[in-house]
PDB file of N, CA, C, O and CB in Angstrom:
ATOM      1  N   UNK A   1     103.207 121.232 115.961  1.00  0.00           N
ATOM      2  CA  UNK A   1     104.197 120.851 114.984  1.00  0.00           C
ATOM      3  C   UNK A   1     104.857 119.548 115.409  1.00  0.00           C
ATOM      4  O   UNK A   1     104.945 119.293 116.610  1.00  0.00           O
ATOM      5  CB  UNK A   1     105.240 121.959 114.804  1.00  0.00           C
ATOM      6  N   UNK A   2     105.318 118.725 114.504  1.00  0.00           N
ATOM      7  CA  UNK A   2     105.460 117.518 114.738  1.00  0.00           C
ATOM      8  C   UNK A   2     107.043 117.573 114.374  1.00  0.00           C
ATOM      9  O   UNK A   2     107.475 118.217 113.418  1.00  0.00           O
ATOM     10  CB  UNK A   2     104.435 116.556 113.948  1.00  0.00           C
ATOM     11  N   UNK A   3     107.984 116.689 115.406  1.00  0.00           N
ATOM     12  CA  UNK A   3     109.726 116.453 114.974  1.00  0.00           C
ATOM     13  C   UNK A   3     109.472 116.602 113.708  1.00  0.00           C
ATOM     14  O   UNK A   3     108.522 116.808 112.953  1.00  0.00           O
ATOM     15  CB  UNK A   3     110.642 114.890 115.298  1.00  0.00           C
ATOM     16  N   UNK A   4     111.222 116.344 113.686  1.00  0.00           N
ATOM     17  CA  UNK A   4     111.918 116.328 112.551  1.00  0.00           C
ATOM     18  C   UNK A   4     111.142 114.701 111.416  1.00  0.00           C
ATOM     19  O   UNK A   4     110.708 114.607 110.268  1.00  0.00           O
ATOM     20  CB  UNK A   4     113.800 116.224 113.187  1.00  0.00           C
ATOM     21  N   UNK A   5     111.311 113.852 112.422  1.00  0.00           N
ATOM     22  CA  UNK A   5     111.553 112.303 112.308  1.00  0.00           C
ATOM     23  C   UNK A   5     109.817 112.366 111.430  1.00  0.00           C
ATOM     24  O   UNK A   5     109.692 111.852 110.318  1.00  0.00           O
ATOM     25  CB  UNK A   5     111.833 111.150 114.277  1.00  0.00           C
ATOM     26  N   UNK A   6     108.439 113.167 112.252  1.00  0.00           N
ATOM     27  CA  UNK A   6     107.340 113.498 111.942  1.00  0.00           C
ATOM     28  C   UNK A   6     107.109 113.687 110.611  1.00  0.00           C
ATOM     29  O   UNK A   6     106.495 113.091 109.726  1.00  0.00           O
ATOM     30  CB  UNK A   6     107.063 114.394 112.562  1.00  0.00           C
ATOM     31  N   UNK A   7     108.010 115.045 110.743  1.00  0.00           N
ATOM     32  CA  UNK A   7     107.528 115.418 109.506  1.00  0.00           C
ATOM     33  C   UNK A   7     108.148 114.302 108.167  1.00  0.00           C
ATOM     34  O   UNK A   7     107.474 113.905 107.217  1.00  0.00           O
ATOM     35  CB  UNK A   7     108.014 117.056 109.349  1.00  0.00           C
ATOM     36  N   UNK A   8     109.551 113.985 108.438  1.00  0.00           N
ATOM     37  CA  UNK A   8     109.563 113.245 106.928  1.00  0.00           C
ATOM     38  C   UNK A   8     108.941 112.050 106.982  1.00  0.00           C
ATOM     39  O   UNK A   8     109.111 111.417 105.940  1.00  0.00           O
ATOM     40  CB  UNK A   8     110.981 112.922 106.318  1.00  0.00           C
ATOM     41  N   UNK A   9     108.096 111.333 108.022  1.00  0.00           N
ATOM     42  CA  UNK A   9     106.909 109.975 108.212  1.00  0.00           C
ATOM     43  C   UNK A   9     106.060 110.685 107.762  1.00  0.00           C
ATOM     44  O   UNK A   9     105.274 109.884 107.257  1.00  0.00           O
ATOM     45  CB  UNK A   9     106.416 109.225 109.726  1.00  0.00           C
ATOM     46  N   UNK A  10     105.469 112.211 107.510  1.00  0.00           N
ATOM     47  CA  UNK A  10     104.590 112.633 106.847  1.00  0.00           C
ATOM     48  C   UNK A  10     104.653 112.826 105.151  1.00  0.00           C
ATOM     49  O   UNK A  10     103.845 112.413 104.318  1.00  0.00           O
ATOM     50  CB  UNK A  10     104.398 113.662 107.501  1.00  0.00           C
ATOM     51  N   UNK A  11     105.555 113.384 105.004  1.00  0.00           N
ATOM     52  CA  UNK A  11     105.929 113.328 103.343  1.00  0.00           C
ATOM     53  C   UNK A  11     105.850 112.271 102.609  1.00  0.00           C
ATOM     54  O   UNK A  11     105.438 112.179 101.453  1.00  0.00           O
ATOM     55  CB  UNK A  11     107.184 113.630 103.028  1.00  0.00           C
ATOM     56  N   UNK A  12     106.394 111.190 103.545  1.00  0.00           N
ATOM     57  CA  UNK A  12     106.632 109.859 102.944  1.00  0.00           C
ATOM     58  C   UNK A  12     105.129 109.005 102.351  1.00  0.00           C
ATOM     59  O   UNK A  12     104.822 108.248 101.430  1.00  0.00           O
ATOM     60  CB  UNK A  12     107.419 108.956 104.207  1.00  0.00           C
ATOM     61  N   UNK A  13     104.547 109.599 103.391  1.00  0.00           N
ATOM     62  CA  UNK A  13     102.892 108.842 103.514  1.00  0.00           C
ATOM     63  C   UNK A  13     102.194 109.928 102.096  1.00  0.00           C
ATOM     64  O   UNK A  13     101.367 109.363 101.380  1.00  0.00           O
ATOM     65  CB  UNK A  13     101.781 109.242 105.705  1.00  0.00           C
ATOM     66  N   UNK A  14     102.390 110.749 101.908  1.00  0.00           N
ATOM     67  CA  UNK A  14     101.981 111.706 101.045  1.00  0.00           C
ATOM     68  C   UNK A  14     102.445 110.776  99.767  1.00  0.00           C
ATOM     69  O   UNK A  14     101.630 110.142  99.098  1.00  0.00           O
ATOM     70  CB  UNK A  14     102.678 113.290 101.282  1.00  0.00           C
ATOM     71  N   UNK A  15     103.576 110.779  99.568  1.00  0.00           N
ATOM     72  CA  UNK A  15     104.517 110.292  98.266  1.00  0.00           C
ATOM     73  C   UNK A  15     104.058 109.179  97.961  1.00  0.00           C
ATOM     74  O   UNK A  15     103.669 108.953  96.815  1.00  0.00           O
ATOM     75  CB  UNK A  15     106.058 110.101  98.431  1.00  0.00           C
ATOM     76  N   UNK A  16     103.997 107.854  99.381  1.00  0.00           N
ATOM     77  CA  UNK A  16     103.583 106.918  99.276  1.00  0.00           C
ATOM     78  C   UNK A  16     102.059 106.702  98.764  1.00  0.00           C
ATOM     79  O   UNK A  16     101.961 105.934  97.807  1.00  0.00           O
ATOM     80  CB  UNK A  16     103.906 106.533 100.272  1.00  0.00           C
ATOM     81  N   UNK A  17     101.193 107.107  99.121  1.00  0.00           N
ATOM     82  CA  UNK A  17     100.114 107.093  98.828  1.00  0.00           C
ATOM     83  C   UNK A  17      99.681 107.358  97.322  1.00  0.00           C
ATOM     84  O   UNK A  17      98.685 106.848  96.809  1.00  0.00           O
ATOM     85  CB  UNK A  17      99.678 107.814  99.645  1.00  0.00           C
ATOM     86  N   UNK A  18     100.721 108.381  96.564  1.00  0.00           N
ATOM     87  CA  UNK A  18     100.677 108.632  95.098  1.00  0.00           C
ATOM     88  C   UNK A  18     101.387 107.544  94.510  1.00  0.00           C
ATOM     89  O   UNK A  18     101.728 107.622  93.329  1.00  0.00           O
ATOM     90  CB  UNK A  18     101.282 109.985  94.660  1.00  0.00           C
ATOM     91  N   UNK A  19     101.695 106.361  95.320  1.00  0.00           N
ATOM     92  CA  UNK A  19     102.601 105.258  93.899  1.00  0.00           C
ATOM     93  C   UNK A  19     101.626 104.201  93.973  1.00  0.00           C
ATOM     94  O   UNK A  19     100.791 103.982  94.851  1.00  0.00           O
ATOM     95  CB  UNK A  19     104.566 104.435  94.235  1.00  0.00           C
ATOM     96  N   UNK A  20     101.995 103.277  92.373  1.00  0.00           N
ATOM     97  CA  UNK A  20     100.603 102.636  92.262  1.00  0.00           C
ATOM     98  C   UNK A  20     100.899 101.352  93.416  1.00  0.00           C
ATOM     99  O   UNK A  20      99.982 100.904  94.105  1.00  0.00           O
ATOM    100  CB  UNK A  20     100.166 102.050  90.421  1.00  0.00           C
ATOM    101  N   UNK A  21     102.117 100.917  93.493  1.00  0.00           N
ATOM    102  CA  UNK A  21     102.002  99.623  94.635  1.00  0.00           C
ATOM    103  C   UNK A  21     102.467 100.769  95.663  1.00  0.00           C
ATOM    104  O   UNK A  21     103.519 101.397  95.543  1.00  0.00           O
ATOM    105  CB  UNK A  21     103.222  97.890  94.454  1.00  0.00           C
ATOM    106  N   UNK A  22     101.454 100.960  96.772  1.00  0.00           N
ATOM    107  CA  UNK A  22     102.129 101.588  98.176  1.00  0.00           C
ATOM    108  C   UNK A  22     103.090 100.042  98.916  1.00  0.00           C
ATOM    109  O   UNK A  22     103.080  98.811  98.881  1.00  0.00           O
ATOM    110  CB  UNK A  22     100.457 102.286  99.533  1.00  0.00           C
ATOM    111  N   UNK A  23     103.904 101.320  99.599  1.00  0.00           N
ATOM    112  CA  UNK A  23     104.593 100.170 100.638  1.00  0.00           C
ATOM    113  C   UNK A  23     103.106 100.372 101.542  1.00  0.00           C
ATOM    114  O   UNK A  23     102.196 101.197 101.465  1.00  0.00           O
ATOM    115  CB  UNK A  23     106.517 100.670 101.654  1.00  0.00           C
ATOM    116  N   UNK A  24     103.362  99.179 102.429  1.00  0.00           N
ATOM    117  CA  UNK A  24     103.336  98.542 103.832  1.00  0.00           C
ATOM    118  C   UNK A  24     103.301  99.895 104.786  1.00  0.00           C
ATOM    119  O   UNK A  24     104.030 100.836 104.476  1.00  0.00           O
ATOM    120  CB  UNK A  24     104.801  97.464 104.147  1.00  0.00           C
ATOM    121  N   UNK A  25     102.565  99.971 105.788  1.00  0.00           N
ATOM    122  CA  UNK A  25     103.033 101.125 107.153  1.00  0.00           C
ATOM    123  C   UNK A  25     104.238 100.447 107.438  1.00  0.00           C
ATOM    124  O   UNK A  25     105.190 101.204 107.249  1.00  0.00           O
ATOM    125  CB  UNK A  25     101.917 101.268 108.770  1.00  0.00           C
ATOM    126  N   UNK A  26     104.659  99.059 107.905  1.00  0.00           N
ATOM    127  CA  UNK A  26     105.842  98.889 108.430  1.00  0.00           C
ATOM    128  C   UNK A  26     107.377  98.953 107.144  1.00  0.00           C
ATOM    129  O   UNK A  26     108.561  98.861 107.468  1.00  0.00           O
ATOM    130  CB  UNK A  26     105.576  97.402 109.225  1.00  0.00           C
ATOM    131  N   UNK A  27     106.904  99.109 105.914  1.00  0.00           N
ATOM    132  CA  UNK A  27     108.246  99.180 105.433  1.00  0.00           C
ATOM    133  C   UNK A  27     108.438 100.024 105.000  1.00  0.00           C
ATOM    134  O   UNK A  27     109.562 100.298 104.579  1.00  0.00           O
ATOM    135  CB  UNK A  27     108.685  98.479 104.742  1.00  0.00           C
ATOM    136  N   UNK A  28     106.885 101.228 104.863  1.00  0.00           N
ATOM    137  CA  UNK A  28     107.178 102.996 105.016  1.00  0.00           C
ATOM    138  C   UNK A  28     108.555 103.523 105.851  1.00  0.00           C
ATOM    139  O   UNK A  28     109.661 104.018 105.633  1.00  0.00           O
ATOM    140  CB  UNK A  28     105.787 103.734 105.980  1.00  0.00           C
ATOM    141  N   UNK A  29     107.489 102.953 107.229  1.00  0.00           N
ATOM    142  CA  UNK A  29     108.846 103.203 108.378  1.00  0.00           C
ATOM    143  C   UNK A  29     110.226 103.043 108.241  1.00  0.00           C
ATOM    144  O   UNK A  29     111.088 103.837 108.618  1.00  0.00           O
ATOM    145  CB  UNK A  29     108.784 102.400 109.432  1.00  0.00           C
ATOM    146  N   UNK A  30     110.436 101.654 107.516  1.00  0.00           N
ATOM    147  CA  UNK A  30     111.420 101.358 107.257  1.00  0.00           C
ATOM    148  C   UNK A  30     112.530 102.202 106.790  1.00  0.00           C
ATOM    149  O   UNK A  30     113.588 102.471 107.357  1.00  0.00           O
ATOM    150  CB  UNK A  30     111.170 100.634 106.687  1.00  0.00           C
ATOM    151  N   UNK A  31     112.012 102.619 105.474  1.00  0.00           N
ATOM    152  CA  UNK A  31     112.555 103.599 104.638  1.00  0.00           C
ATOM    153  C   UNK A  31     112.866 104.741 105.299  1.00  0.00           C
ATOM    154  O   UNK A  31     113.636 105.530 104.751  1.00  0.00           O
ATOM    155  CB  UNK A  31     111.763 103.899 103.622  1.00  0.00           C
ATOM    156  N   UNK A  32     112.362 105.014 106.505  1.00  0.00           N
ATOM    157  CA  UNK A  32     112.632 106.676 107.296  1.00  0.00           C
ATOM    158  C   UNK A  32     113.729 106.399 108.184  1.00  0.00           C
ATOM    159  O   UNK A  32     114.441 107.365 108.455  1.00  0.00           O
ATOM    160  CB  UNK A  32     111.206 107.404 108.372  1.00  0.00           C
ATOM    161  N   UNK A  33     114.094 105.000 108.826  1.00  0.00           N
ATOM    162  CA  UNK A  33     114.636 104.332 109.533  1.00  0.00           C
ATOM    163  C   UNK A  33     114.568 104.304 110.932  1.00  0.00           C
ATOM    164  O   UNK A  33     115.336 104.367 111.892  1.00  0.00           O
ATOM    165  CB  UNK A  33     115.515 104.437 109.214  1.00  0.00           C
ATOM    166  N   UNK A  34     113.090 104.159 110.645  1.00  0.00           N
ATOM    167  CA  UNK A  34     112.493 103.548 112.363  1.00  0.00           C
ATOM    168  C   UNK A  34     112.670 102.121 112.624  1.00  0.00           C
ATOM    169  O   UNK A  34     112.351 101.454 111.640  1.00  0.00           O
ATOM    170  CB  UNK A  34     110.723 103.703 112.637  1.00  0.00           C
ATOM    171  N   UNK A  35     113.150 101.295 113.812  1.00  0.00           N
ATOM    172  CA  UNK A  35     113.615 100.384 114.400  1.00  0.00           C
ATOM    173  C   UNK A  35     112.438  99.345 114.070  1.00  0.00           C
ATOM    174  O   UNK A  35     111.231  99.503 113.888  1.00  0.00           O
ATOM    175  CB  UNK A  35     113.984 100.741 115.818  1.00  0.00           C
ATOM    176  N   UNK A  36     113.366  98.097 114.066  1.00  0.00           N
ATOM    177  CA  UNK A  36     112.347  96.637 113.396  1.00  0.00           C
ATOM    178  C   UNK A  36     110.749  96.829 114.494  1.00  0.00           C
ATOM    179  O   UNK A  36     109.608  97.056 114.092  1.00  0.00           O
ATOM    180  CB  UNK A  36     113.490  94.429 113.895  1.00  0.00           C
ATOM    181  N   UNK A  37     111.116  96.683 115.596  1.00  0.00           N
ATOM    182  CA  UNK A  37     110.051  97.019 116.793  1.00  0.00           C
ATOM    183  C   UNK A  37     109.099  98.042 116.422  1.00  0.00           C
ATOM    184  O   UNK A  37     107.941  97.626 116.455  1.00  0.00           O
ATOM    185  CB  UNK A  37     110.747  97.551 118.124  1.00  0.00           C
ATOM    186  N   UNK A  38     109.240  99.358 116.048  1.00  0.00           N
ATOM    187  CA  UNK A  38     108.018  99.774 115.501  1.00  0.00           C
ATOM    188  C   UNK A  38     107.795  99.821 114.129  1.00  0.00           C
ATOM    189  O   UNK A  38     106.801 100.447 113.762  1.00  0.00           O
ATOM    190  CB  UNK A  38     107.761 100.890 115.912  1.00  0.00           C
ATOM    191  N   UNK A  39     108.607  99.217 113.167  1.00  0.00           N
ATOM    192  CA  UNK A  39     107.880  98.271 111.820  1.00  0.00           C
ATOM    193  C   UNK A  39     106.931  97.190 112.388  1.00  0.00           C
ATOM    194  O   UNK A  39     105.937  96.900 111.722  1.00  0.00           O
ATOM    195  CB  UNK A  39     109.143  97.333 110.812  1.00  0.00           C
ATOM    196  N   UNK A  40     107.057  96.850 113.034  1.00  0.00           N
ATOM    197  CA  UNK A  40     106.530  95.807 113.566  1.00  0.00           C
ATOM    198  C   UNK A  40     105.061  95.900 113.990  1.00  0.00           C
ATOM    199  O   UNK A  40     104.254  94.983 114.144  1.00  0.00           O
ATOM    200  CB  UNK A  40     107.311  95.489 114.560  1.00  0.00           C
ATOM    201  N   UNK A  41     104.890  97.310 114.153  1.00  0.00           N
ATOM    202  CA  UNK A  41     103.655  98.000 114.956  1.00  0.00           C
ATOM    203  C   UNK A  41     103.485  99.359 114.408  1.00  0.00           C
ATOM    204  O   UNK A  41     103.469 100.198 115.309  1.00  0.00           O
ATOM    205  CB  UNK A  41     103.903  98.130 116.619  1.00  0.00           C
ATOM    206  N   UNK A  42     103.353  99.851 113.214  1.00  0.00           N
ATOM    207  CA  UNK A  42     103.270 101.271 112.531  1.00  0.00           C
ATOM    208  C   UNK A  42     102.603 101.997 112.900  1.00  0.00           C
ATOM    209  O   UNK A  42     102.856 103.202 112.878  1.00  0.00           O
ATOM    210  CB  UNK A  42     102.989 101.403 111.427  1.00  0.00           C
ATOM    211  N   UNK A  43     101.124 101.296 113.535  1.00  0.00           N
ATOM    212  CA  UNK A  43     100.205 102.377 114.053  1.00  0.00           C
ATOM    213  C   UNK A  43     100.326 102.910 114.959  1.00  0.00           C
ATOM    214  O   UNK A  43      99.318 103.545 115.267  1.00  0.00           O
ATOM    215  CB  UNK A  43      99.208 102.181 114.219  1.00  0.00           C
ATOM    216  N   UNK A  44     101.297 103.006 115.757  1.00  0.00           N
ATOM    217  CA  UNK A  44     101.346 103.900 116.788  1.00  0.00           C
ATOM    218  C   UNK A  44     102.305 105.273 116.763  1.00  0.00           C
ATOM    219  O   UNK A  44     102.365 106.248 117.512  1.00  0.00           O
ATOM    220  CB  UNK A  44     101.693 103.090 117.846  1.00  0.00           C
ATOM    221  N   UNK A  45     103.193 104.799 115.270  1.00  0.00           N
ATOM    222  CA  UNK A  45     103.807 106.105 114.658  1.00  0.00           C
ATOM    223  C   UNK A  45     102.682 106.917 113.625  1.00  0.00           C
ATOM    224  O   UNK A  45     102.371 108.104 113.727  1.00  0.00           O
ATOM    225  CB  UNK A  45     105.259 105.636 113.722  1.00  0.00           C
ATOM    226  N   UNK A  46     102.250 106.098 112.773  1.00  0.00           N
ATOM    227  CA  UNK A  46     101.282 106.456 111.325  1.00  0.00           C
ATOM    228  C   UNK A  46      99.918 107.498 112.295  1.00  0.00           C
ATOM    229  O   UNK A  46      99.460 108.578 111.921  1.00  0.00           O
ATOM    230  CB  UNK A  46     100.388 104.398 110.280  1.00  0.00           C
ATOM    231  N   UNK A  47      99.453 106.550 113.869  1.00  0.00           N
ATOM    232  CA  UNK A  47      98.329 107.577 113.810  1.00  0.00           C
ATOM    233  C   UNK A  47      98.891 108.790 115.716  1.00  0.00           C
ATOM    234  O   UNK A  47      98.257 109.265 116.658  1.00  0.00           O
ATOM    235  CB  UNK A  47      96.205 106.276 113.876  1.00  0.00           C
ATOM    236  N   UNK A  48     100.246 108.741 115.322  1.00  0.00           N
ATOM    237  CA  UNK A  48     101.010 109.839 116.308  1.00  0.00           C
ATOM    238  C   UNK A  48     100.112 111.174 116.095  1.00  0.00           C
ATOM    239  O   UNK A  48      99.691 111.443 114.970  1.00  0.00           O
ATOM    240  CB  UNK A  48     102.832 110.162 115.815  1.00  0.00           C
ATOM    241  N   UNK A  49      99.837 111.991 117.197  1.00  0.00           N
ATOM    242  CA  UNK A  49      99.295 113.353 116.356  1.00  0.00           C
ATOM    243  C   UNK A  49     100.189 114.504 115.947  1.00  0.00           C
ATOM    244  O   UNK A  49      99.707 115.596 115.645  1.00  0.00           O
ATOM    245  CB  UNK A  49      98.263 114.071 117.173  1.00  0.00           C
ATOM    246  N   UNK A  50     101.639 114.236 115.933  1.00  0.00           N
ATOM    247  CA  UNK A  50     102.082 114.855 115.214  1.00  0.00           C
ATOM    248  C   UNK A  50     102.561 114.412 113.318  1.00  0.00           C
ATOM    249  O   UNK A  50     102.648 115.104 112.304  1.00  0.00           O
ATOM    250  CB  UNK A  50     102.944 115.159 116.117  1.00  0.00           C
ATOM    251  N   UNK A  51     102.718 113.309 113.531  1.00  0.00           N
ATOM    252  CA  UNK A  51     102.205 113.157 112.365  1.00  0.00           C
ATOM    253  C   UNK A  51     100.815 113.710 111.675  1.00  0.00           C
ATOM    254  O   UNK A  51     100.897 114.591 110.819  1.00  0.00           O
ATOM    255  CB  UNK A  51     102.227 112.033 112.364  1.00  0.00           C
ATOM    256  N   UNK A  52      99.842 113.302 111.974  1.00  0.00           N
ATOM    257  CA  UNK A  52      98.689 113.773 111.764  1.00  0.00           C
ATOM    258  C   UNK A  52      98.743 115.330 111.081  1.00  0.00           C
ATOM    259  O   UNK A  52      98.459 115.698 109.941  1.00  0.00           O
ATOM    260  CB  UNK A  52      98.004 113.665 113.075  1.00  0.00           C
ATOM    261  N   UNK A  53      99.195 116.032 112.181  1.00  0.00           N
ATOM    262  CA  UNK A  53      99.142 117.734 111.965  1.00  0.00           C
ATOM    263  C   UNK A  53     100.515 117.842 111.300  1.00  0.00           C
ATOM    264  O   UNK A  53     100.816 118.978 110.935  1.00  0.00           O
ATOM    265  CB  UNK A  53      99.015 118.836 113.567  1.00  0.00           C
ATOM    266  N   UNK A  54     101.231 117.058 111.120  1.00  0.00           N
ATOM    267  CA  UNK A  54     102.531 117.193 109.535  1.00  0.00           C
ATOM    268  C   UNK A  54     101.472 116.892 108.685  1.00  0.00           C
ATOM    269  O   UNK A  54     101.570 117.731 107.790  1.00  0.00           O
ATOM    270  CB  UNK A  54     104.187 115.812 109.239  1.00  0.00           C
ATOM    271  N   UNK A  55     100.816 116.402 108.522  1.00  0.00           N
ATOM    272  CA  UNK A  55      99.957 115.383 107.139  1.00  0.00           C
ATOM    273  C   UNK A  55      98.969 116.553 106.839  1.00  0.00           C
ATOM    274  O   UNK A  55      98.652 116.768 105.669  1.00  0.00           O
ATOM    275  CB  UNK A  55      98.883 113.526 107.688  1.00  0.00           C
ATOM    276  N   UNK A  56      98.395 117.434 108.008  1.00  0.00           N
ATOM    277  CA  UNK A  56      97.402 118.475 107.480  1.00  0.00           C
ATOM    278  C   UNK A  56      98.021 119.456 107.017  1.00  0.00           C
ATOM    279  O   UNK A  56      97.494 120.182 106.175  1.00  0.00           O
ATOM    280  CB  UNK A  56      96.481 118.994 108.374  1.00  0.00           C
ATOM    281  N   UNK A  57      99.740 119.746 107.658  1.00  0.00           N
ATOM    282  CA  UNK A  57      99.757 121.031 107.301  1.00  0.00           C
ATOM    283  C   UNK A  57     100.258 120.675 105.504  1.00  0.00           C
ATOM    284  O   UNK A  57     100.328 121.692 104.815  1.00  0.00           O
ATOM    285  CB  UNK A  57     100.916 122.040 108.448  1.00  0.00           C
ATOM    286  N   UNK A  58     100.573 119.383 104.811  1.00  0.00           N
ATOM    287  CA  UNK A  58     100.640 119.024 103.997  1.00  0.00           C
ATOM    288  C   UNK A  58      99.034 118.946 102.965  1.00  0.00           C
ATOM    289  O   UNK A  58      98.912 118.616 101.785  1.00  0.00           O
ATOM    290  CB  UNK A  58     101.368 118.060 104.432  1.00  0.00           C
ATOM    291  N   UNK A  59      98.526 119.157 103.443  1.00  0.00           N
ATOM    292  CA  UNK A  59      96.857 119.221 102.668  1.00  0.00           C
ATOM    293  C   UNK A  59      96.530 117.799 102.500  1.00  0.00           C
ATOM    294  O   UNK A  59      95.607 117.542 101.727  1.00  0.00           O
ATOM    295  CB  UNK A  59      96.734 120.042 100.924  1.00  0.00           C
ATOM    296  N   UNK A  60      97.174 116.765 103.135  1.00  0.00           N
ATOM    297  CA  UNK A  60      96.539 115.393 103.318  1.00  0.00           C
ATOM    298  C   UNK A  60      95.600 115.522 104.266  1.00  0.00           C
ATOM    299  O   UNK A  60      95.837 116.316 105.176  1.00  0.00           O
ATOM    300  CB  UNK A  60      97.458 114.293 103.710  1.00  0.00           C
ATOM    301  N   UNK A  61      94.284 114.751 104.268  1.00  0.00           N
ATOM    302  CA  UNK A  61      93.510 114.491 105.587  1.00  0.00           C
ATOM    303  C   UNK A  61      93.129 113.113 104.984  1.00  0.00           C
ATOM    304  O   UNK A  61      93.677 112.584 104.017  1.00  0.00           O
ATOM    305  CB  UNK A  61      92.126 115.653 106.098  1.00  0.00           C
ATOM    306  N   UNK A  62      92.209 112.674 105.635  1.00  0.00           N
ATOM    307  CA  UNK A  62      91.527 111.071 106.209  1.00  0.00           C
ATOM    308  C   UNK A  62      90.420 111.688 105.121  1.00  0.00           C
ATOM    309  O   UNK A  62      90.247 110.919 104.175  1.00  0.00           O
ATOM    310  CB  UNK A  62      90.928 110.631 108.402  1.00  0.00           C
ATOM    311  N   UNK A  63      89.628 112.930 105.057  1.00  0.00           N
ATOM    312  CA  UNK A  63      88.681 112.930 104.266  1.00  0.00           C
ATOM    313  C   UNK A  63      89.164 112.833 102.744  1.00  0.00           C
ATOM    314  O   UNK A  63      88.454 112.298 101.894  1.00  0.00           O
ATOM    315  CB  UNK A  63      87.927 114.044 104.585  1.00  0.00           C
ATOM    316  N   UNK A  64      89.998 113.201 102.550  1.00  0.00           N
ATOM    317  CA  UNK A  64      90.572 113.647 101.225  1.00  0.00           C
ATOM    318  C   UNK A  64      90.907 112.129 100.627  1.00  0.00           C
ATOM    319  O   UNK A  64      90.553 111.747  99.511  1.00  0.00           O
ATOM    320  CB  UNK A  64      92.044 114.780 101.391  1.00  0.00           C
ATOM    321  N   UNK A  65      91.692 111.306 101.634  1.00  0.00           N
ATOM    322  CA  UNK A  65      92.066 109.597 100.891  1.00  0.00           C
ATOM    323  C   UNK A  65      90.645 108.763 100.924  1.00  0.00           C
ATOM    324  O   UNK A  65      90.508 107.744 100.247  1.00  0.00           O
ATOM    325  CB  UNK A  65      93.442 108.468 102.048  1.00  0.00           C
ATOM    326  N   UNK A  66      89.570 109.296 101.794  1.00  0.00           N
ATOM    327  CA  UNK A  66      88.713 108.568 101.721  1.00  0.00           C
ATOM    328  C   UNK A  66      87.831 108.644 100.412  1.00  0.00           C
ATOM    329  O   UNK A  66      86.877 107.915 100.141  1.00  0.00           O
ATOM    330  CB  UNK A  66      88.145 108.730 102.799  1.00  0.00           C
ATOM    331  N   UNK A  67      88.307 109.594  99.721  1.00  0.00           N
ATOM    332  CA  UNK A  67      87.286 109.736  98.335  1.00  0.00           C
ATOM    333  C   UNK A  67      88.487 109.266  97.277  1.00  0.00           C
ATOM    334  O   UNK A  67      88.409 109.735  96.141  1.00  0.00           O
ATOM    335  CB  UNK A  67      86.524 111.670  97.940  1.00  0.00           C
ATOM    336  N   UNK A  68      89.497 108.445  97.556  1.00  0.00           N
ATOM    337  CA  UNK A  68      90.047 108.061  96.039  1.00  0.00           C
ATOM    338  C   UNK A  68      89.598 106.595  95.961  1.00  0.00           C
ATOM    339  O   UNK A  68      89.829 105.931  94.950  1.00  0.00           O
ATOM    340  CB  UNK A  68      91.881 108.213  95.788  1.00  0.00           C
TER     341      UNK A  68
END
């Protein structure tokens, strides 16, 4: 199970992913209010593995975005 902070970087990516202009990984973050420094560098929050396992227990996976 992934923090608190996890899980709503997971929802967000869910939500985000359903609007027609997505934000940015770094101004996703933004919006959750992670620090300019890791806007700066998203992938090391976006591919955290608790994120990840927030995002599955959400029924998002990597296979599932790879077919839209």
């Amino acid at each position: 199970m992934g923090t608190l902070r996890q899980k709503k970087t997971a929802k967000s990516i869910v939500e985000n992913f359903k609007l027609k202009n997505p934000l940015t990984g770094g101004q996703l973050l933004e919006t959750i209010g992670y620090s300019k420094g890791i806007q700066k560098n998203p992938k090391v929050i976006l591919e955290a593995l608790g994120v990840k396992k927030e995002l599955e227990i959400l029924g998002f996976s990597i296979q599932q975005a790879d077919k839209t």
